[in-house]
mmCIF file of C-alpha atoms in Angstrom:
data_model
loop_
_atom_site.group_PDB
_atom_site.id
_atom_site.type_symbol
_atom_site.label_atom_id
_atom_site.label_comp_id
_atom_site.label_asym_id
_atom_site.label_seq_id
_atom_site.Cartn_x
_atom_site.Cartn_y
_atom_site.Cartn_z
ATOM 1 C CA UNK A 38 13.930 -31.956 52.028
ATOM 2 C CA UNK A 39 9.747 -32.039 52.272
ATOM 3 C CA UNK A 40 9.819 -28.281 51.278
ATOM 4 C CA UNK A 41 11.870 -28.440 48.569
ATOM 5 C CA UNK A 42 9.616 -30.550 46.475
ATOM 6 C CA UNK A 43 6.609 -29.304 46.713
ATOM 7 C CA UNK A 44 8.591 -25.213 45.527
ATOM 8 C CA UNK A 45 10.473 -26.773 43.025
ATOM 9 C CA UNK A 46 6.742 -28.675 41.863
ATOM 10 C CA UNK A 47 4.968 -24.976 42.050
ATOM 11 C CA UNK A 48 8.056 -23.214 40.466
ATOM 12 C CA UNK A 49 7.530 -25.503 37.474
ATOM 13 C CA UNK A 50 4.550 -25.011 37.146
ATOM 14 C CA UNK A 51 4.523 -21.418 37.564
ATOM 15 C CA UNK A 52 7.290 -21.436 34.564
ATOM 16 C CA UNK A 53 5.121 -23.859 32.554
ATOM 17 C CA UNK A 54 2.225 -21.119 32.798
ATOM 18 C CA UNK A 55 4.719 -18.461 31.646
ATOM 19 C CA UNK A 56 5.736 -20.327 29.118
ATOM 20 C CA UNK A 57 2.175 -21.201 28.094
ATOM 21 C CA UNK A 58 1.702 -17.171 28.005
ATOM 22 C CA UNK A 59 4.974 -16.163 25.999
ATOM 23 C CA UNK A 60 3.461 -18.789 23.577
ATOM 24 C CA UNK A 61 0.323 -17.175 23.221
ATOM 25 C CA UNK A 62 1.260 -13.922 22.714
ATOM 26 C CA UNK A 63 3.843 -14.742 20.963
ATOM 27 C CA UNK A 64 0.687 -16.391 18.356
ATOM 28 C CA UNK A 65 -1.087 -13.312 18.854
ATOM 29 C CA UNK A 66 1.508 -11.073 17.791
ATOM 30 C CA UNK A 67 2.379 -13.622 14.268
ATOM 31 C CA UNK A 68 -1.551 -13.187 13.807
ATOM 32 C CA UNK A 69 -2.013 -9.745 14.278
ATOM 33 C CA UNK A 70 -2.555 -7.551 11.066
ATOM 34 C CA UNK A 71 0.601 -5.051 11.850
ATOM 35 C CA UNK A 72 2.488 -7.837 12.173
ATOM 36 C CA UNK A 73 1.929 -9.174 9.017
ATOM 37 C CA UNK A 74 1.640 -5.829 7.081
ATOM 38 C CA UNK A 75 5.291 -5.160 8.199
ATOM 39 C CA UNK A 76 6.463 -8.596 6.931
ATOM 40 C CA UNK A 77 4.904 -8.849 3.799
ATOM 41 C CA UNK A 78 5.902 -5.001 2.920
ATOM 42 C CA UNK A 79 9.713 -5.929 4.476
ATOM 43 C CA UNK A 80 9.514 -8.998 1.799
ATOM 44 C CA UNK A 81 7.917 -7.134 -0.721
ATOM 45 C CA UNK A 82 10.948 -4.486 -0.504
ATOM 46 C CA UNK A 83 13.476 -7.123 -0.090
ATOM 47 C CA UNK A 84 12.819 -8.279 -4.086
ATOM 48 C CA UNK A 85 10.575 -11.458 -3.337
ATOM 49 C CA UNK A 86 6.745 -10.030 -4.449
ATOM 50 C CA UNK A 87 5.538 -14.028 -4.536
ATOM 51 C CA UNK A 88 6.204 -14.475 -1.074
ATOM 52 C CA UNK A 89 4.627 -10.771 0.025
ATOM 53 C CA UNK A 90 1.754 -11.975 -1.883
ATOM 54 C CA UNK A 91 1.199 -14.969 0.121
ATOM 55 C CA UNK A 92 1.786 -12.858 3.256
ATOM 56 C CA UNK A 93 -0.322 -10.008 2.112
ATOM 57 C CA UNK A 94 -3.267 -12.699 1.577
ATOM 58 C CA UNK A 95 -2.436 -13.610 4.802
ATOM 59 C CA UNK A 96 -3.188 -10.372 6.114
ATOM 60 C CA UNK A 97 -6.022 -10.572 4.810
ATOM 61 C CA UNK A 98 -7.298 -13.497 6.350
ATOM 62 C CA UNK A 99 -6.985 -11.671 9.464
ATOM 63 C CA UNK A 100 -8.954 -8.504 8.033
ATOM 64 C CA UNK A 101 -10.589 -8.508 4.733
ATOM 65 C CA UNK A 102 -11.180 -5.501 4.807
ATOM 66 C CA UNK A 103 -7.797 -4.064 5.464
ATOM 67 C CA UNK A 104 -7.227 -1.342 2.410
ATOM 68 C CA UNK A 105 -3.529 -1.732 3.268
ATOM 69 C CA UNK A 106 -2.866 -5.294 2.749
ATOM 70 C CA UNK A 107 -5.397 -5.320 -0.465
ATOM 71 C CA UNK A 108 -2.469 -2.559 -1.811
ATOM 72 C CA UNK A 109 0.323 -4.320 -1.012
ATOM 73 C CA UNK A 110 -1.413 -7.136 -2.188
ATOM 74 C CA UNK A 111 -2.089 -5.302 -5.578
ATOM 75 C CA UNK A 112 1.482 -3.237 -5.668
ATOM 76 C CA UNK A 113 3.046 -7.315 -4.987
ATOM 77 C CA UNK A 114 0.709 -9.035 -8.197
ATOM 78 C CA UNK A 115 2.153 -6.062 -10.642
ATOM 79 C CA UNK A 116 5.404 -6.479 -9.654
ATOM 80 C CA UNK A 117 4.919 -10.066 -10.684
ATOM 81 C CA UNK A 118 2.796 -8.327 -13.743
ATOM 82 C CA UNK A 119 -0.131 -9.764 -12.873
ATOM 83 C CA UNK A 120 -1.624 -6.343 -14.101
ATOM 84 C CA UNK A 121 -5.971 -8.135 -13.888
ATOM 85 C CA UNK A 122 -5.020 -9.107 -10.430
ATOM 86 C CA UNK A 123 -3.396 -6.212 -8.603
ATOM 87 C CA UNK A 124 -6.488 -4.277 -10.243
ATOM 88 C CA UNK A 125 -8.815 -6.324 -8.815
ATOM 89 C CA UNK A 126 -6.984 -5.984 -5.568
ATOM 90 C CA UNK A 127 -6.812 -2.531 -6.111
ATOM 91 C CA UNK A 128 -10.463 -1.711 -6.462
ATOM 92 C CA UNK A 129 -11.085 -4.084 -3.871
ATOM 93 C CA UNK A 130 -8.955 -1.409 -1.644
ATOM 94 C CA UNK A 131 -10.828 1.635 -2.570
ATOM 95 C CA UNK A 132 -13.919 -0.342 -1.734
ATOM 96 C CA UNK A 133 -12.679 -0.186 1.854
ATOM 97 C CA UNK A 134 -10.481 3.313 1.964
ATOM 98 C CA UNK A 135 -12.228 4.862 -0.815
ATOM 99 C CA UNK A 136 -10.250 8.244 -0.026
ATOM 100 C CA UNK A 137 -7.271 6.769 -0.166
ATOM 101 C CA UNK A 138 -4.763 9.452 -2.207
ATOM 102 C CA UNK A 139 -1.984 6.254 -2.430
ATOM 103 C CA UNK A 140 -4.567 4.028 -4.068
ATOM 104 C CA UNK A 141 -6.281 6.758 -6.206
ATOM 105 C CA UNK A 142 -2.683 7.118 -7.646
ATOM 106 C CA UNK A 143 -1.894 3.786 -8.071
ATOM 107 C CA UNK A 144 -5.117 2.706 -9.626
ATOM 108 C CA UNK A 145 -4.961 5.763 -12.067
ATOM 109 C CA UNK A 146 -1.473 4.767 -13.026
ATOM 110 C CA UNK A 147 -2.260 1.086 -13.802
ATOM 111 C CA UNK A 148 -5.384 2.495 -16.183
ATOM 112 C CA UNK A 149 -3.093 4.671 -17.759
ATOM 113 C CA UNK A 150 -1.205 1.746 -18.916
ATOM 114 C CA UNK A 151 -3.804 -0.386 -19.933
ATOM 115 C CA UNK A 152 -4.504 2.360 -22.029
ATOM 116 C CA UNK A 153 -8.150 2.831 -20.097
ATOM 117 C CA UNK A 154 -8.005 6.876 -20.438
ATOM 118 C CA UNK A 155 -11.051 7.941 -18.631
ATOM 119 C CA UNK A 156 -10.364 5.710 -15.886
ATOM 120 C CA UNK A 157 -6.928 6.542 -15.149
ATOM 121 C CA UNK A 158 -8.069 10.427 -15.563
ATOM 122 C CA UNK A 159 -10.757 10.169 -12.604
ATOM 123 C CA UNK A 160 -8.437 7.992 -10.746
ATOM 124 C CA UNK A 161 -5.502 10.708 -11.037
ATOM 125 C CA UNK A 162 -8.217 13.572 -10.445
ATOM 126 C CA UNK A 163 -9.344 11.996 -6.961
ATOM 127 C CA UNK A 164 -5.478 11.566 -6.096
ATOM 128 C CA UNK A 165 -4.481 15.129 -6.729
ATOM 129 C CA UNK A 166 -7.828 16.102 -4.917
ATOM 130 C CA UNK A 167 -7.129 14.250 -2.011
ATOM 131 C CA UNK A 168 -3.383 15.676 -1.507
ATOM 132 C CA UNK A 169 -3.447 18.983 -3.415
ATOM 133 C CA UNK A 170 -0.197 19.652 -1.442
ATOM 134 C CA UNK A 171 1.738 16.353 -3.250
ATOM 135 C CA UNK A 172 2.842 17.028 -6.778
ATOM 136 C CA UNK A 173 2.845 13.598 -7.547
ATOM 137 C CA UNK A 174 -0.575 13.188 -8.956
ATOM 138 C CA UNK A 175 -0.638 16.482 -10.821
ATOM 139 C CA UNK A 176 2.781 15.407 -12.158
ATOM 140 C CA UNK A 177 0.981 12.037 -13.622
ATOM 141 C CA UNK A 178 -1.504 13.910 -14.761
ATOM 142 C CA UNK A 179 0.688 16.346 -16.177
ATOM 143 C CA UNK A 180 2.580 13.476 -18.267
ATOM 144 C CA UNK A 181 -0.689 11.652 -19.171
ATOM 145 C CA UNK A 182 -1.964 14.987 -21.233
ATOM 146 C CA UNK A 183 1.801 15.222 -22.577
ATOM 147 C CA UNK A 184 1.598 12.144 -23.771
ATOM 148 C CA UNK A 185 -1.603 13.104 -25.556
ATOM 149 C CA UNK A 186 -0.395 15.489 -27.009
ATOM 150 C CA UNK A 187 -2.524 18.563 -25.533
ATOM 151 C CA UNK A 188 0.763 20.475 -24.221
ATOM 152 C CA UNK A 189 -1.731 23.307 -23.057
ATOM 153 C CA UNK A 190 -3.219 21.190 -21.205
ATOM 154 C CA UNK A 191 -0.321 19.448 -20.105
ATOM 155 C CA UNK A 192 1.259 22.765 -18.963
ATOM 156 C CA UNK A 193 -1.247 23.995 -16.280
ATOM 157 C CA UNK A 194 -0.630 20.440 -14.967
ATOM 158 C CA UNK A 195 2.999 20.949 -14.694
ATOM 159 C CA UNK A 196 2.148 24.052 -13.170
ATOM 160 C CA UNK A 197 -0.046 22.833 -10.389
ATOM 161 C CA UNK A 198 2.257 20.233 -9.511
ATOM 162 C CA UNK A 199 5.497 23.370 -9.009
ATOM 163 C CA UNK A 200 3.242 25.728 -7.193
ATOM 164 C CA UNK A 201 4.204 25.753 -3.711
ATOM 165 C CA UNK A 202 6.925 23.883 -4.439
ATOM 166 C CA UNK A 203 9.662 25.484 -5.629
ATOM 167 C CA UNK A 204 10.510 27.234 -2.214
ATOM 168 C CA UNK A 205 11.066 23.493 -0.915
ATOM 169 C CA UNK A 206 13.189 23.188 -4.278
ATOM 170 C CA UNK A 207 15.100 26.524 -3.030
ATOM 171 C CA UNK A 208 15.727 25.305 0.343
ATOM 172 C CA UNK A 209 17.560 22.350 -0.339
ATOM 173 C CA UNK A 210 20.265 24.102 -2.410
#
């Protein structure tokens, strides 16, 4: 009976220090930037951009200077159309990741609709620069100078954005 107290007494406290561990990385994991990325974008996607904004902000408590949360952050405030805010996110991004192709796009898109026509055009330009290979930003591009009415211009656009392309097109029919 002597022995049995004293391993039962270190046996609790050996689970009290495990516990104590679990507990901390279980903290450390909550508080750590991937972490919270994941759940804010997982809320964002699940229809609730209020709460990814808080969680986003969150994120960036952690990092400030995470380009990735000040996104989400952004892409969260426009789906709430808080179109000054998710700009000023947005910039705030490219500060950070200025060669950011996602954030080039996004940014150009968001001029483009606040009618701001050489911003959204040098926005869109850095995009397609940055990933030549993604028709998406030539596309936008391609529809901004439809939508101005300068089809020439418009046309090459189009172009650009099917070269390379269309094999891919090809392939999956």
């Amino acid at each position: 009976g002597s022995r049995v107290l004293p391993q039962l007494a270190e046996e609790s406290a050996q689970a009290s220090r495990d516990l104590d561990t679990a507990a901390r990385q279980a903290a450390a994991t909550v508080a750590s930037l991937p972490f919270q990325l994941k759940l804010a974008q997982s809320v964002l996607e699940s229809g609730r951009p209020e709460l990814a904004v808080q969680n986003f902000r969150r994120a960036l408590h952690l990092v400030p200077q995470s380009a990735e949360a000040w996104h989400g952050l952004g892409t969260a405030l426009l789906r709430l159309n808080r179109e000054d805010e998710a700009l000023q996110a947005w910039q705030q991004g490219i500060e950070f990741l200025p060669d950011s192709a996602q954030l080039q796009a996004d940014l150009g898109s968001l001029y483009r609709r606040r009618r701001e026509d050489e911003l959204a055009l040098a926005h869109l330009h850095r995009a397609a620069q940055l990933t030549p290979d993604d028709s998406s930003p030539w596309l936008a591009l391609a529809d901004f100078f439809w939508h101005q009415g300068n089809s020439a211009e418009a046309l090459e656009y189009y172009d650009r954005a099917f070269t390379g392309h269309l094999f891919d097109l090809k392939a999956e029919y």
